[in-house]
XYZ file of C-alpha atoms in Angstrom:
199
model
C 214.850 -78.576 -207.210
C 215.001 -75.645 -204.853
C 211.955 -73.020 -205.221
C 213.330 -69.515 -207.111
C 211.595 -66.751 -204.061
C 211.663 -64.714 -206.776
C 209.141 -67.724 -208.175
C 207.057 -68.073 -205.063
C 207.200 -63.921 -203.938
C 204.889 -62.891 -206.909
C 202.194 -66.048 -206.708
C 201.974 -65.102 -202.563
C 201.544 -60.872 -204.643
C 198.758 -61.891 -206.934
C 197.695 -64.902 -204.484
C 196.668 -61.562 -202.029
C 195.887 -58.878 -204.924
C 193.120 -61.625 -206.250
C 191.765 -61.274 -202.376
C 192.298 -57.396 -201.951
C 189.722 -57.366 -204.776
C 187.611 -59.707 -204.639
C 186.323 -59.030 -201.487
C 186.733 -55.361 -202.910
C 183.829 -56.518 -204.512
C 182.094 -57.689 -202.833
C 181.909 -55.006 -200.408
C 180.690 -52.385 -202.743
C 177.892 -50.928 -202.593
C 175.101 -51.690 -204.762
C 173.732 -49.390 -206.816
C 170.177 -48.156 -204.842
C 166.979 -49.709 -206.285
C 165.450 -46.913 -208.317
C 162.371 -46.274 -206.302
C 158.951 -46.519 -207.209
C 157.686 -42.113 -207.137
C 154.288 -41.514 -205.186
C 151.763 -40.983 -207.464
C 149.878 -37.176 -206.385
C 146.571 -37.525 -205.677
C 144.097 -37.086 -208.385
C 142.660 -33.637 -207.149
C 139.618 -33.563 -207.496
C 137.345 -32.731 -210.949
C 136.162 -29.111 -210.622
C 132.723 -28.590 -212.010
C 131.917 -28.310 -215.407
C 131.618 -24.007 -215.965
C 127.946 -22.977 -216.143
C 126.092 -21.520 -219.073
C 123.735 -19.024 -217.383
C 122.004 -19.547 -214.693
C 120.911 -23.082 -212.905
C 118.103 -23.409 -210.795
C 117.131 -26.087 -208.721
C 113.332 -26.032 -207.819
C 113.769 -28.990 -204.351
C 109.084 -29.372 -204.482
C 107.434 -32.622 -203.353
C 104.192 -31.878 -205.270
C 104.893 -32.741 -209.352
C 102.992 -30.693 -209.955
C 104.163 -26.704 -208.613
C 107.105 -28.292 -209.618
C 106.747 -28.427 -212.647
C 104.517 -25.247 -213.054
C 108.232 -23.182 -211.271
C 109.612 -24.640 -213.962
C 108.361 -24.535 -216.992
C 107.617 -20.383 -216.304
C 111.212 -19.145 -215.278
C 112.542 -21.349 -218.719
C 109.542 -19.329 -220.548
C 110.218 -15.704 -218.948
C 114.171 -16.163 -218.523
C 115.394 -19.367 -220.196
C 116.475 -20.094 -216.543
C 118.205 -23.799 -216.528
C 116.051 -24.938 -213.858
C 116.591 -28.866 -212.321
C 113.944 -30.363 -209.941
C 114.279 -32.915 -206.675
C 111.641 -33.596 -205.254
C 112.640 -33.822 -201.251
C 115.668 -33.507 -199.745
C 117.863 -36.506 -200.485
C 117.137 -35.724 -204.738
C 117.907 -32.428 -204.178
C 121.928 -33.225 -202.463
C 122.180 -35.540 -204.967
C 121.869 -32.896 -207.961
C 124.444 -30.768 -205.672
C 126.421 -32.411 -205.025
C 126.372 -33.682 -209.121
C 126.812 -29.428 -209.833
C 126.911 -26.998 -207.148
C 123.024 -24.387 -208.039
C 123.273 -20.706 -208.855
C 119.779 -20.457 -206.498
C 117.905 -22.878 -204.921
C 113.992 -22.551 -204.186
C 113.132 -25.133 -201.227
C 109.876 -26.924 -199.593
C 109.814 -27.176 -195.928
C 107.201 -29.768 -195.742
C 108.221 -32.916 -197.542
C 108.760 -36.637 -197.444
C 112.456 -38.409 -196.298
C 114.618 -34.849 -195.521
C 112.497 -32.175 -195.476
C 113.870 -28.736 -195.803
C 115.194 -28.125 -192.298
C 117.545 -31.437 -192.842
C 117.792 -30.588 -196.603
C 119.492 -26.305 -195.542
C 121.555 -28.647 -192.720
C 123.198 -30.417 -194.880
C 123.695 -27.268 -197.438
C 125.534 -25.687 -194.947
C 127.028 -27.589 -193.521
C 129.485 -27.720 -196.572
C 131.966 -24.944 -197.625
C 131.048 -25.642 -201.144
C 127.696 -25.792 -200.799
C 127.298 -22.845 -197.800
C 127.249 -20.013 -199.733
C 124.395 -21.688 -202.606
C 121.387 -18.517 -202.278
C 117.887 -20.791 -200.508
C 115.177 -19.157 -201.421
C 111.068 -20.772 -199.034
C 108.765 -21.807 -200.856
C 106.420 -22.351 -198.577
C 102.489 -22.530 -197.521
C 103.192 -22.295 -194.045
C 102.549 -18.588 -192.034
C 103.557 -17.079 -189.337
C 106.737 -15.538 -187.827
C 107.724 -18.131 -186.247
C 108.713 -19.911 -189.139
C 110.357 -17.606 -190.751
C 112.309 -17.186 -188.115
C 113.501 -20.579 -188.329
C 113.868 -21.079 -191.344
C 116.905 -17.911 -191.184
C 118.484 -20.074 -188.087
C 118.804 -23.186 -190.844
C 120.447 -21.179 -193.582
C 117.678 -19.247 -195.838
C 118.482 -17.122 -197.634
C 114.815 -15.656 -198.349
C 110.775 -17.334 -198.082
C 108.264 -16.694 -200.691
C 104.965 -17.798 -198.926
C 102.288 -20.085 -201.665
C 100.123 -19.137 -203.129
C 103.434 -18.302 -204.927
C 103.166 -14.944 -207.835
C 105.817 -15.843 -210.454
C 106.371 -11.864 -210.797
C 108.005 -11.320 -207.355
C 109.348 -14.423 -207.325
C 111.209 -14.011 -210.415
C 112.503 -10.366 -208.736
C 113.819 -11.845 -205.780
C 115.432 -14.610 -207.691
C 117.331 -11.590 -209.606
C 118.558 -10.234 -206.631
C 119.082 -12.938 -204.958
C 121.617 -13.762 -207.790
C 123.246 -10.311 -207.679
C 124.076 -9.635 -204.573
C 125.465 -13.467 -204.085
C 127.840 -12.569 -207.785
C 128.328 -9.642 -206.643
C 131.991 -10.759 -205.431
C 133.071 -12.235 -208.679
C 133.774 -11.032 -211.167
C 133.505 -13.087 -213.500
C 130.064 -14.125 -212.673
C 128.757 -10.163 -213.813
C 126.431 -11.576 -216.003
C 124.210 -14.149 -214.090
C 121.135 -11.762 -212.940
C 122.072 -9.334 -214.324
C 118.450 -9.073 -217.476
C 116.255 -6.970 -216.033
C 112.703 -8.832 -214.756
C 110.616 -9.175 -218.316
C 107.365 -6.840 -217.908
C 103.957 -9.371 -217.423
C 100.474 -8.080 -218.784
C 98.575 -10.531 -216.316
C 100.204 -11.733 -212.638
C 101.012 -15.664 -213.420
C 100.356 -16.535 -209.451
C 100.773 -20.657 -209.053
C 98.564 -21.892 -205.328
C-alpha cells in the first residue's frame, strides 16, 4: 500500500518542529545564578562616649602615680587611669583615647619619648594634649620633649595647684574647637588652702 504523501509531510513537519523546539530549549540561556552579595566591611567600632574628664597618668613609680590619681579624683572628680610604662599606656590609649595625658619621661621598657613618638604618629591620638611630669631640669630636656610632641612641662616636686591649672588650660584649649565638648575643663579651679606638693 502506497503511503500518503500528505501524511509523510505532516510527519516530517512534526519531527522538524520537535527538533527545533529541542534545539531552542537546549540553547536557551540559563538563568544566572544569584550572585552572593559582597559583605561591606564592618566599620571600626567607635569609642564609647566619655562622661567628664578622662586623664591617663603614665608613671613608673607607683607612689607618685597613686598620689596624682587620688588628688585629681578628690579635687576635681576626674576619671584617672594609670599606666606604669609606655607599652601599658599605648594599650590604654588604644582602648579609649584620654582627654589628656600626664607623662613621666624616665620609665623602663618604653620611655616617655618613645611613647610620644607612637602617640603622635597615630592620627586618632595625634592631638591628645600631653603634659610631661619629670625631675629632669634644663632647657635641653624641655626642648627634646617639645620636639617629640609634648604640650607642656611640670617639674617634680609637683605642685598640685599648678598641675590642675595647667590641665584645665590645656583641656579648654583642646576642646574649644569642639562644640560638643564645651563643658570639659571649664569648671573653675577650686581654692586649696594648703598647697599640696608631690615629690
